[in-house]
Amino acid sequence: PVGGYIYTGRAVKNLFPRVERHCRRKKAFRWHIDYLLQWAEVMRIVIFPGQADAECAINLETCKRSTYSFLIPGFGSSDCRCPSHLIWIGNEKVDLP
């Protein structure tokens, strides 16, 4: 559905080149987020350097700050137990760090 989404991902290496790559329109599709970004506009990027192992904790903390829905179970969370790393927030404004 139309509205805002928050995606939590991680990069152990090459963080900034990976984020830059995700923001490009023309690229080979490798990750879940690449497919979504065909139809979405990146509005904000928040980076937590040195906390790649905290990806799930950051994802769950984001859920606490919003009225959320996991519309695509397993999106970006194939290697963890989170229901999804893509959160739909509709038109809500979420206070992120």
PDB file of N, CA and C in Angstrom:
ATOM      1  N   PRO A   1       0.815  -1.218   0.000  1.00  0.00           N
ATOM      2  CA  PRO A   1       0.000   0.000   0.000  1.00  0.00           C
ATOM      3  C   PRO A   1       0.854   1.276   0.000  1.00  0.00           C
ATOM      4  N   VAL A   2       0.249   2.349  -0.430  1.00  0.00           N
ATOM      5  CA  VAL A   2       0.911   3.645  -0.404  1.00  0.00           C
ATOM      6  C   VAL A   2       1.163   4.029   1.045  1.00  0.00           C
ATOM      7  N   GLY A   3       2.238   4.723   1.301  1.00  0.00           N
ATOM      8  CA  GLY A   3       2.568   5.179   2.640  1.00  0.00           C
ATOM      9  C   GLY A   3       4.046   5.055   2.904  1.00  0.00           C
ATOM     10  N   GLY A   4       4.415   5.288   4.138  1.00  0.00           N
ATOM     11  CA  GLY A   4       5.819   5.226   4.524  1.00  0.00           C
ATOM     12  C   GLY A   4       6.240   3.839   4.943  1.00  0.00           C
ATOM     13  N   TYR A   5       7.481   3.537   4.649  1.00  0.00           N
ATOM     14  CA  TYR A   5       8.079   2.262   5.029  1.00  0.00           C
ATOM     15  C   TYR A   5       9.426   2.534   5.667  1.00  0.00           C
ATOM     16  N   ILE A   6       9.796   1.696   6.601  1.00  0.00           N
ATOM     17  CA  ILE A   6      11.124   1.748   7.196  1.00  0.00           C
ATOM     18  C   ILE A   6      11.756   0.381   6.988  1.00  0.00           C
ATOM     19  N   TYR A   7      12.962   0.382   6.445  1.00  0.00           N
ATOM     20  CA  TYR A   7      13.695  -0.858   6.225  1.00  0.00           C
ATOM     21  C   TYR A   7      14.950  -0.832   7.087  1.00  0.00           C
ATOM     22  N   THR A   8      15.189  -1.912   7.792  1.00  0.00           N
ATOM     23  CA  THR A   8      16.395  -2.053   8.604  1.00  0.00           C
ATOM     24  C   THR A   8      17.284  -3.090   7.943  1.00  0.00           C
ATOM     25  N   GLY A   9      18.484  -2.674   7.594  1.00  0.00           N
ATOM     26  CA  GLY A   9      19.444  -3.580   6.975  1.00  0.00           C
ATOM     27  C   GLY A   9      20.796  -3.411   7.623  1.00  0.00           C
ATOM     28  N   ARG A  10      21.725  -4.226   7.205  1.00  0.00           N
ATOM     29  CA  ARG A  10      23.070  -4.111   7.759  1.00  0.00           C
ATOM     30  C   ARG A  10      24.096  -4.376   6.672  1.00  0.00           C
ATOM     31  N   ALA A  11      25.277  -3.869   6.927  1.00  0.00           N
ATOM     32  CA  ALA A  11      26.417  -4.119   6.059  1.00  0.00           C
ATOM     33  C   ALA A  11      27.635  -4.254   6.953  1.00  0.00           C
ATOM     34  N   VAL A  12      28.268  -5.397   6.887  1.00  0.00           N
ATOM     35  CA  VAL A  12      29.454  -5.614   7.702  1.00  0.00           C
ATOM     36  C   VAL A  12      30.650  -4.907   7.071  1.00  0.00           C
ATOM     37  N   LYS A  13      30.682  -4.901   5.742  1.00  0.00           N
ATOM     38  CA  LYS A  13      31.762  -4.234   5.009  1.00  0.00           C
ATOM     39  C   LYS A  13      31.152  -3.268   3.999  1.00  0.00           C
ATOM     40  N   ASN A  14      31.926  -2.290   3.625  1.00  0.00           N
ATOM     41  CA  ASN A  14      31.549  -1.363   2.542  1.00  0.00           C
ATOM     42  C   ASN A  14      30.193  -0.696   2.775  1.00  0.00           C
ATOM     43  N   LEU A  15      29.974  -0.191   3.969  1.00  0.00           N
ATOM     44  CA  LEU A  15      28.689   0.398   4.326  1.00  0.00           C
ATOM     45  C   LEU A  15      28.282   1.533   3.388  1.00  0.00           C
ATOM     46  N   PHE A  16      29.127   2.532   3.242  1.00  0.00           N
ATOM     47  CA  PHE A  16      28.735   3.697   2.446  1.00  0.00           C
ATOM     48  C   PHE A  16      28.571   3.373   0.964  1.00  0.00           C
ATOM     49  N   PRO A  17      29.473   2.582   0.356  1.00  0.00           N
ATOM     50  CA  PRO A  17      29.225   2.195  -1.045  1.00  0.00           C
ATOM     51  C   PRO A  17      27.923   1.396  -1.213  1.00  0.00           C
ATOM     52  N   ARG A  18      27.572   0.576  -0.228  1.00  0.00           N
ATOM     53  CA  ARG A  18      26.337  -0.200  -0.340  1.00  0.00           C
ATOM     54  C   ARG A  18      25.118   0.715  -0.267  1.00  0.00           C
ATOM     55  N   VAL A  19      25.124   1.661   0.661  1.00  0.00           N
ATOM     56  CA  VAL A  19      24.002   2.596   0.765  1.00  0.00           C
ATOM     57  C   VAL A  19      23.885   3.407  -0.523  1.00  0.00           C
ATOM     58  N   GLU A  20      25.005   3.876  -1.022  1.00  0.00           N
ATOM     59  CA  GLU A  20      25.001   4.638  -2.284  1.00  0.00           C
ATOM     60  C   GLU A  20      24.433   3.779  -3.421  1.00  0.00           C
ATOM     61  N   ARG A  21      24.818   2.531  -3.472  1.00  0.00           N
ATOM     62  CA  ARG A  21      24.327   1.618  -4.498  1.00  0.00           C
ATOM     63  C   ARG A  21      22.816   1.443  -4.403  1.00  0.00           C
ATOM     64  N   HIS A  22      22.307   1.260  -3.189  1.00  0.00           N
ATOM     65  CA  HIS A  22      20.864   1.090  -2.997  1.00  0.00           C
ATOM     66  C   HIS A  22      20.093   2.309  -3.491  1.00  0.00           C
ATOM     67  N   CYS A  23      20.677   3.480  -3.362  1.00  0.00           N
ATOM     68  CA  CYS A  23      19.993   4.714  -3.760  1.00  0.00           C
ATOM     69  C   CYS A  23      20.014   4.947  -5.273  1.00  0.00           C
ATOM     70  N   ARG A  24      20.869   4.250  -5.993  1.00  0.00           N
ATOM     71  CA  ARG A  24      20.912   4.393  -7.461  1.00  0.00           C
ATOM     72  C   ARG A  24      19.697   3.740  -8.085  1.00  0.00           C
ATOM     73  N   ARG A  25      19.212   4.312  -9.162  1.00  0.00           N
ATOM     74  CA  ARG A  25      18.074   3.735  -9.893  1.00  0.00           C
ATOM     75  C   ARG A  25      18.512   2.570 -10.781  1.00  0.00           C
ATOM     76  N   LYS A  26      19.663   2.701 -11.417  1.00  0.00           N
ATOM     77  CA  LYS A  26      20.143   1.648 -12.326  1.00  0.00           C
ATOM     78  C   LYS A  26      21.168   0.799 -11.581  1.00  0.00           C
ATOM     79  N   LYS A  27      20.829  -0.478 -11.417  1.00  0.00           N
ATOM     80  CA  LYS A  27      21.711  -1.407 -10.711  1.00  0.00           C
ATOM     81  C   LYS A  27      21.225  -2.828 -10.940  1.00  0.00           C
ATOM     82  N   ALA A  28      22.098  -3.776 -10.700  1.00  0.00           N
ATOM     83  CA  ALA A  28      21.685  -5.182 -10.704  1.00  0.00           C
ATOM     84  C   ALA A  28      20.928  -5.436  -9.400  1.00  0.00           C
ATOM     85  N   PHE A  29      19.882  -6.231  -9.463  1.00  0.00           N
ATOM     86  CA  PHE A  29      19.091  -6.530  -8.275  1.00  0.00           C
ATOM     87  C   PHE A  29      19.705  -7.723  -7.553  1.00  0.00           C
ATOM     88  N   ARG A  30      20.095  -7.496  -6.276  1.00  0.00           N
ATOM     89  CA  ARG A  30      20.728  -8.543  -5.475  1.00  0.00           C
ATOM     90  C   ARG A  30      20.007  -8.786  -4.168  1.00  0.00           C
ATOM     91  N   TRP A  31      19.466  -7.734  -3.572  1.00  0.00           N
ATOM     92  CA  TRP A  31      18.862  -7.835  -2.251  1.00  0.00           C
ATOM     93  C   TRP A  31      17.385  -7.490  -2.324  1.00  0.00           C
ATOM     94  N   HIS A  32      16.636  -7.888  -1.311  1.00  0.00           N
ATOM     95  CA  HIS A  32      15.199  -7.575  -1.238  1.00  0.00           C
ATOM     96  C   HIS A  32      14.934  -6.101  -1.504  1.00  0.00           C
ATOM     97  N   ILE A  33      15.714  -5.249  -0.858  1.00  0.00           N
ATOM     98  CA  ILE A  33      15.469  -3.809  -0.930  1.00  0.00           C
ATOM     99  C   ILE A  33      15.633  -3.272  -2.351  1.00  0.00           C
ATOM    100  N   ASP A  34      16.481  -3.894  -3.157  1.00  0.00           N
ATOM    101  CA  ASP A  34      16.655  -3.446  -4.548  1.00  0.00           C
ATOM    102  C   ASP A  34      15.339  -3.519  -5.316  1.00  0.00           C
ATOM    103  N   TYR A  35      14.586  -4.568  -5.092  1.00  0.00           N
ATOM    104  CA  TYR A  35      13.314  -4.746  -5.802  1.00  0.00           C
ATOM    105  C   TYR A  35      12.276  -3.723  -5.343  1.00  0.00           C
ATOM    106  N   LEU A  36      12.230  -3.464  -4.051  1.00  0.00           N
ATOM    107  CA  LEU A  36      11.286  -2.484  -3.517  1.00  0.00           C
ATOM    108  C   LEU A  36      11.591  -1.074  -4.021  1.00  0.00           C
ATOM    109  N   LEU A  37      12.864  -0.736  -4.094  1.00  0.00           N
ATOM    110  CA  LEU A  37      13.244   0.627  -4.460  1.00  0.00           C
ATOM    111  C   LEU A  37      12.950   0.982  -5.912  1.00  0.00           C
ATOM    112  N   GLN A  38      12.498   0.021  -6.704  1.00  0.00           N
ATOM    113  CA  GLN A  38      12.034   0.350  -8.063  1.00  0.00           C
ATOM    114  C   GLN A  38      10.849   1.303  -8.000  1.00  0.00           C
ATOM    115  N   TRP A  39      10.051   1.202  -6.932  1.00  0.00           N
ATOM    116  CA  TRP A  39       8.802   1.950  -6.811  1.00  0.00           C
ATOM    117  C   TRP A  39       8.795   2.922  -5.638  1.00  0.00           C
ATOM    118  N   ALA A  40       9.910   3.038  -4.940  1.00  0.00           N
ATOM    119  CA  ALA A  40       9.942   3.869  -3.736  1.00  0.00           C
ATOM    120  C   ALA A  40      11.000   4.964  -3.856  1.00  0.00           C
ATOM    121  N   GLU A  41      10.849   5.958  -3.036  1.00  0.00           N
ATOM    122  CA  GLU A  41      11.814   7.047  -2.949  1.00  0.00           C
ATOM    123  C   GLU A  41      12.431   7.017  -1.558  1.00  0.00           C
ATOM    124  N   VAL A  42      13.752   7.059  -1.495  1.00  0.00           N
ATOM    125  CA  VAL A  42      14.441   7.085  -0.208  1.00  0.00           C
ATOM    126  C   VAL A  42      14.302   8.496   0.355  1.00  0.00           C
ATOM    127  N   MET A  43      13.730   8.597   1.544  1.00  0.00           N
ATOM    128  CA  MET A  43      13.497   9.892   2.175  1.00  0.00           C
ATOM    129  C   MET A  43      14.546  10.209   3.238  1.00  0.00           C
ATOM    130  N   ARG A  44      15.040   9.174   3.899  1.00  0.00           N
ATOM    131  CA  ARG A  44      15.998   9.382   4.980  1.00  0.00           C
ATOM    132  C   ARG A  44      16.790   8.105   5.205  1.00  0.00           C
ATOM    133  N   ILE A  45      18.052   8.278   5.531  1.00  0.00           N
ATOM    134  CA  ILE A  45      18.912   7.151   5.875  1.00  0.00           C
ATOM    135  C   ILE A  45      19.520   7.443   7.234  1.00  0.00           C
ATOM    136  N   VAL A  46      19.402   6.494   8.140  1.00  0.00           N
ATOM    137  CA  VAL A  46      20.009   6.606   9.464  1.00  0.00           C
ATOM    138  C   VAL A  46      21.034   5.487   9.563  1.00  0.00           C
ATOM    139  N   ILE A  47      22.255   5.844   9.897  1.00  0.00           N
ATOM    140  CA  ILE A  47      23.337   4.862   9.973  1.00  0.00           C
ATOM    141  C   ILE A  47      23.830   4.765  11.407  1.00  0.00           C
ATOM    142  N   PHE A  48      24.005   3.534  11.857  1.00  0.00           N
ATOM    143  CA  PHE A  48      24.552   3.252  13.178  1.00  0.00           C
ATOM    144  C   PHE A  48      25.887   2.538  12.981  1.00  0.00           C
ATOM    145  N   PRO A  49      26.975   3.264  12.740  1.00  0.00           N
ATOM    146  CA  PRO A  49      28.268   2.624  12.473  1.00  0.00           C
ATOM    147  C   PRO A  49      28.702   1.714  13.617  1.00  0.00           C
ATOM    148  N   GLY A  50      29.277   0.580  13.248  1.00  0.00           N
ATOM    149  CA  GLY A  50      29.794  -0.346  14.239  1.00  0.00           C
ATOM    150  C   GLY A  50      28.746  -1.167  14.944  1.00  0.00           C
ATOM    151  N   GLN A  51      27.490  -1.120  14.477  1.00  0.00           N
ATOM    152  CA  GLN A  51      26.426  -1.850  15.156  1.00  0.00           C
ATOM    153  C   GLN A  51      25.703  -2.817  14.225  1.00  0.00           C
ATOM    154  N   ALA A  52      26.423  -3.412  13.288  1.00  0.00           N
ATOM    155  CA  ALA A  52      25.792  -4.342  12.346  1.00  0.00           C
ATOM    156  C   ALA A  52      25.153  -5.523  13.064  1.00  0.00           C
ATOM    157  N   ASP A  53      25.719  -5.927  14.193  1.00  0.00           N
ATOM    158  CA  ASP A  53      25.155  -7.054  14.936  1.00  0.00           C
ATOM    159  C   ASP A  53      23.889  -6.661  15.691  1.00  0.00           C
ATOM    160  N   ALA A  54      23.559  -5.370  15.698  1.00  0.00           N
ATOM    161  CA  ALA A  54      22.365  -4.888  16.408  1.00  0.00           C
ATOM    162  C   ALA A  54      21.194  -4.655  15.453  1.00  0.00           C
ATOM    163  N   GLU A  55      21.276  -5.168  14.243  1.00  0.00           N
ATOM    164  CA  GLU A  55      20.237  -4.949  13.229  1.00  0.00           C
ATOM    165  C   GLU A  55      18.841  -5.305  13.748  1.00  0.00           C
ATOM    166  N   CYS A  56      18.691  -6.444  14.370  1.00  0.00           N
ATOM    167  CA  CYS A  56      17.370  -6.878  14.848  1.00  0.00           C
ATOM    168  C   CYS A  56      16.897  -6.016  16.009  1.00  0.00           C
ATOM    169  N   ALA A  57      17.800  -5.650  16.911  1.00  0.00           N
ATOM    170  CA  ALA A  57      17.424  -4.789  18.035  1.00  0.00           C
ATOM    171  C   ALA A  57      16.962  -3.422  17.527  1.00  0.00           C
ATOM    172  N   ILE A  58      17.640  -2.884  16.529  1.00  0.00           N
ATOM    173  CA  ILE A  58      17.248  -1.597  15.941  1.00  0.00           C
ATOM    174  C   ILE A  58      15.892  -1.736  15.270  1.00  0.00           C
ATOM    175  N   ASN A  59      15.678  -2.827  14.561  1.00  0.00           N
ATOM    176  CA  ASN A  59      14.397  -3.078  13.904  1.00  0.00           C
ATOM    177  C   ASN A  59      13.258  -3.124  14.929  1.00  0.00           C
ATOM    178  N   LEU A  60      13.445  -3.865  16.015  1.00  0.00           N
ATOM    179  CA  LEU A  60      12.405  -3.994  17.026  1.00  0.00           C
ATOM    180  C   LEU A  60      12.174  -2.681  17.781  1.00  0.00           C
ATOM    181  N   GLU A  61      13.228  -1.906  17.998  1.00  0.00           N
ATOM    182  CA  GLU A  61      13.079  -0.591  18.640  1.00  0.00           C
ATOM    183  C   GLU A  61      12.277   0.343  17.735  1.00  0.00           C
ATOM    184  N   THR A  62      12.483   0.259  16.441  1.00  0.00           N
ATOM    185  CA  THR A  62      11.720   1.062  15.489  1.00  0.00           C
ATOM    186  C   THR A  62      10.243   0.729  15.588  1.00  0.00           C
ATOM    187  N   CYS A  63       9.924  -0.545  15.742  1.00  0.00           N
ATOM    188  CA  CYS A  63       8.527  -0.964  15.884  1.00  0.00           C
ATOM    189  C   CYS A  63       7.880  -0.327  17.117  1.00  0.00           C
ATOM    190  N   LYS A  64       8.633  -0.191  18.185  1.00  0.00           N
ATOM    191  CA  LYS A  64       8.097   0.393  19.416  1.00  0.00           C
ATOM    192  C   LYS A  64       7.734   1.866  19.236  1.00  0.00           C
ATOM    193  N   ARG A  65       8.347   2.531  18.263  1.00  0.00           N
ATOM    194  CA  ARG A  65       8.147   3.965  18.073  1.00  0.00           C
ATOM    195  C   ARG A  65       7.018   4.275  17.094  1.00  0.00           C
ATOM    196  N   SER A  66       6.315   3.258  16.619  1.00  0.00           N
ATOM    197  CA  SER A  66       5.296   3.496  15.594  1.00  0.00           C
ATOM    198  C   SER A  66       4.140   2.511  15.723  1.00  0.00           C
ATOM    199  N   THR A  67       3.065   2.848  15.027  1.00  0.00           N
ATOM    200  CA  THR A  67       1.996   1.888  14.790  1.00  0.00           C
ATOM    201  C   THR A  67       2.406   1.234  13.480  1.00  0.00           C
ATOM    202  N   TYR A  68       2.736  -0.005  13.506  1.00  0.00           N
ATOM    203  CA  TYR A  68       3.379  -0.624  12.358  1.00  0.00           C
ATOM    204  C   TYR A  68       2.627  -1.857  11.881  1.00  0.00           C
ATOM    205  N   SER A  69       3.008  -2.277  10.693  1.00  0.00           N
ATOM    206  CA  SER A  69       2.533  -3.549  10.141  1.00  0.00           C
ATOM    207  C   SER A  69       3.676  -4.188   9.375  1.00  0.00           C
ATOM    208  N   PHE A  70       3.772  -5.491   9.458  1.00  0.00           N
ATOM    209  CA  PHE A  70       4.705  -6.253   8.633  1.00  0.00           C
ATOM    210  C   PHE A  70       3.892  -6.790   7.456  1.00  0.00           C
ATOM    211  N   LEU A  71       3.920  -6.099   6.338  1.00  0.00           N
ATOM    212  CA  LEU A  71       3.103  -6.494   5.190  1.00  0.00           C
ATOM    213  C   LEU A  71       3.725  -7.619   4.377  1.00  0.00           C
ATOM    214  N   ILE A  72       5.042  -7.739   4.451  1.00  0.00           N
ATOM    215  CA  ILE A  72       5.730  -8.789   3.694  1.00  0.00           C
ATOM    216  C   ILE A  72       6.560  -9.610   4.679  1.00  0.00           C
ATOM    217  N   PRO A  73       5.983 -10.673   5.215  1.00  0.00           N
ATOM    218  CA  PRO A  73       6.726 -11.504   6.172  1.00  0.00           C
ATOM    219  C   PRO A  73       8.034 -12.007   5.574  1.00  0.00           C
ATOM    220  N   GLY A  74       9.092 -11.935   6.366  1.00  0.00           N
ATOM    221  CA  GLY A  74      10.391 -12.439   5.939  1.00  0.00           C
ATOM    222  C   GLY A  74      11.215 -11.472   5.105  1.00  0.00           C
ATOM    223  N   PHE A  75      10.677 -10.284   4.798  1.00  0.00           N
ATOM    224  CA  PHE A  75      11.404  -9.329   3.958  1.00  0.00           C
ATOM    225  C   PHE A  75      12.676  -8.879   4.683  1.00  0.00           C
ATOM    226  N   GLY A  76      13.827  -9.227   4.133  1.00  0.00           N
ATOM    227  CA  GLY A  76      15.109  -8.823   4.699  1.00  0.00           C
ATOM    228  C   GLY A  76      15.472  -9.520   5.994  1.00  0.00           C
ATOM    229  N   SER A  77      14.712 -10.536   6.375  1.00  0.00           N
ATOM    230  CA  SER A  77      14.985 -11.202   7.659  1.00  0.00           C
ATOM    231  C   SER A  77      15.143 -12.711   7.499  1.00  0.00           C
ATOM    232  N   SER A  78      15.690 -13.120   6.387  1.00  0.00           N
ATOM    233  CA  SER A  78      15.838 -14.553   6.140  1.00  0.00           C
ATOM    234  C   SER A  78      16.898 -15.191   7.036  1.00  0.00           C
ATOM    235  N   ASP A  79      17.764 -14.369   7.644  1.00  0.00           N
ATOM    236  CA  ASP A  79      18.825 -14.928   8.487  1.00  0.00           C
ATOM    237  C   ASP A  79      18.618 -14.630   9.981  1.00  0.00           C
ATOM    238  N   CYS A  80      17.378 -14.296  10.365  1.00  0.00           N
ATOM    239  CA  CYS A  80      17.100 -14.026  11.779  1.00  0.00           C
ATOM    240  C   CYS A  80      15.664 -14.456  12.094  1.00  0.00           C
ATOM    241  N   ARG A  81      15.206 -14.171  13.293  1.00  0.00           N
ATOM    242  CA  ARG A  81      13.860 -14.571  13.706  1.00  0.00           C
ATOM    243  C   ARG A  81      12.849 -13.425  13.678  1.00  0.00           C
ATOM    244  N   CYS A  82      13.253 -12.261  13.186  1.00  0.00           N
ATOM    245  CA  CYS A  82      12.321 -11.137  13.096  1.00  0.00           C
ATOM    246  C   CYS A  82      11.232 -11.465  12.076  1.00  0.00           C
ATOM    247  N   PRO A  83      10.006 -10.985  12.300  1.00  0.00           N
ATOM    248  CA  PRO A  83       8.939 -11.243  11.335  1.00  0.00           C
ATOM    249  C   PRO A  83       9.238 -10.621   9.974  1.00  0.00           C
ATOM    250  N   SER A  84       9.931  -9.481   9.981  1.00  0.00           N
ATOM    251  CA  SER A  84      10.274  -8.768   8.755  1.00  0.00           C
ATOM    252  C   SER A  84      11.193  -7.615   9.133  1.00  0.00           C
ATOM    253  N   HIS A  85      11.990  -7.165   8.186  1.00  0.00           N
ATOM    254  CA  HIS A  85      12.793  -5.967   8.410  1.00  0.00           C
ATOM    255  C   HIS A  85      12.250  -4.807   7.589  1.00  0.00           C
ATOM    256  N   LEU A  86      11.049  -4.964   7.075  1.00  0.00           N
ATOM    257  CA  LEU A  86      10.350  -3.896   6.365  1.00  0.00           C
ATOM    258  C   LEU A  86       9.083  -3.581   7.148  1.00  0.00           C
ATOM    259  N   ILE A  87       8.997  -2.352   7.625  1.00  0.00           N
ATOM    260  CA  ILE A  87       7.881  -1.922   8.465  1.00  0.00           C
ATOM    261  C   ILE A  87       7.057  -0.900   7.691  1.00  0.00           C
ATOM    262  N   TRP A  88       5.765  -1.134   7.601  1.00  0.00           N
ATOM    263  CA  TRP A  88       4.858  -0.163   6.976  1.00  0.00           C
ATOM    264  C   TRP A  88       4.289   0.719   8.074  1.00  0.00           C
ATOM    265  N   ILE A  89       4.426   2.039   7.902  1.00  0.00           N
ATOM    266  CA  ILE A  89       3.932   2.973   8.915  1.00  0.00           C
ATOM    267  C   ILE A  89       2.823   3.874   8.381  1.00  0.00           C
ATOM    268  N   GLY A  90       2.375   3.631   7.167  1.00  0.00           N
ATOM    269  CA  GLY A  90       1.305   4.444   6.584  1.00  0.00           C
ATOM    270  C   GLY A  90       1.731   5.883   6.449  1.00  0.00           C
ATOM    271  N   ASN A  91       0.936   6.811   6.969  1.00  0.00           N
ATOM    272  CA  ASN A  91       1.255   8.240   6.904  1.00  0.00           C
ATOM    273  C   ASN A  91       1.808   8.772   8.220  1.00  0.00           C
ATOM    274  N   GLU A  92       2.087   7.882   9.132  1.00  0.00           N
ATOM    275  CA  GLU A  92       2.578   8.281  10.453  1.00  0.00           C
ATOM    276  C   GLU A  92       3.980   8.870  10.378  1.00  0.00           C
ATOM    277  N   LYS A  93       4.250   9.848  11.191  1.00  0.00           N
ATOM    278  CA  LYS A  93       5.594  10.380  11.353  1.00  0.00           C
ATOM    279  C   LYS A  93       6.221   9.647  12.534  1.00  0.00           C
ATOM    280  N   VAL A  94       7.412   9.122  12.347  1.00  0.00           N
ATOM    281  CA  VAL A  94       8.071   8.337  13.388  1.00  0.00           C
ATOM    282  C   VAL A  94       9.318   9.084  13.844  1.00  0.00           C
ATOM    283  N   ASP A  95       9.477   9.197  15.150  1.00  0.00           N
ATOM    284  CA  ASP A  95      10.650   9.846  15.729  1.00  0.00           C
ATOM    285  C   ASP A  95      11.804   8.852  15.752  1.00  0.00           C
ATOM    286  N   LEU A  96      12.722   9.039  14.805  1.00  0.00           N
ATOM    287  CA  LEU A  96      13.905   8.190  14.741  1.00  0.00           C
ATOM    288  C   LEU A  96      15.107   9.004  15.190  1.00  0.00           C
ATOM    289  N   PRO A  97      16.128   8.330  15.675  1.00  0.00           N
ATOM    290  CA  PRO A  97      17.332   9.055  16.110  1.00  0.00           C
ATOM    291  C   PRO A  97      17.981   9.816  14.973  1.00  0.00           C
TER     292      PRO A  97
END
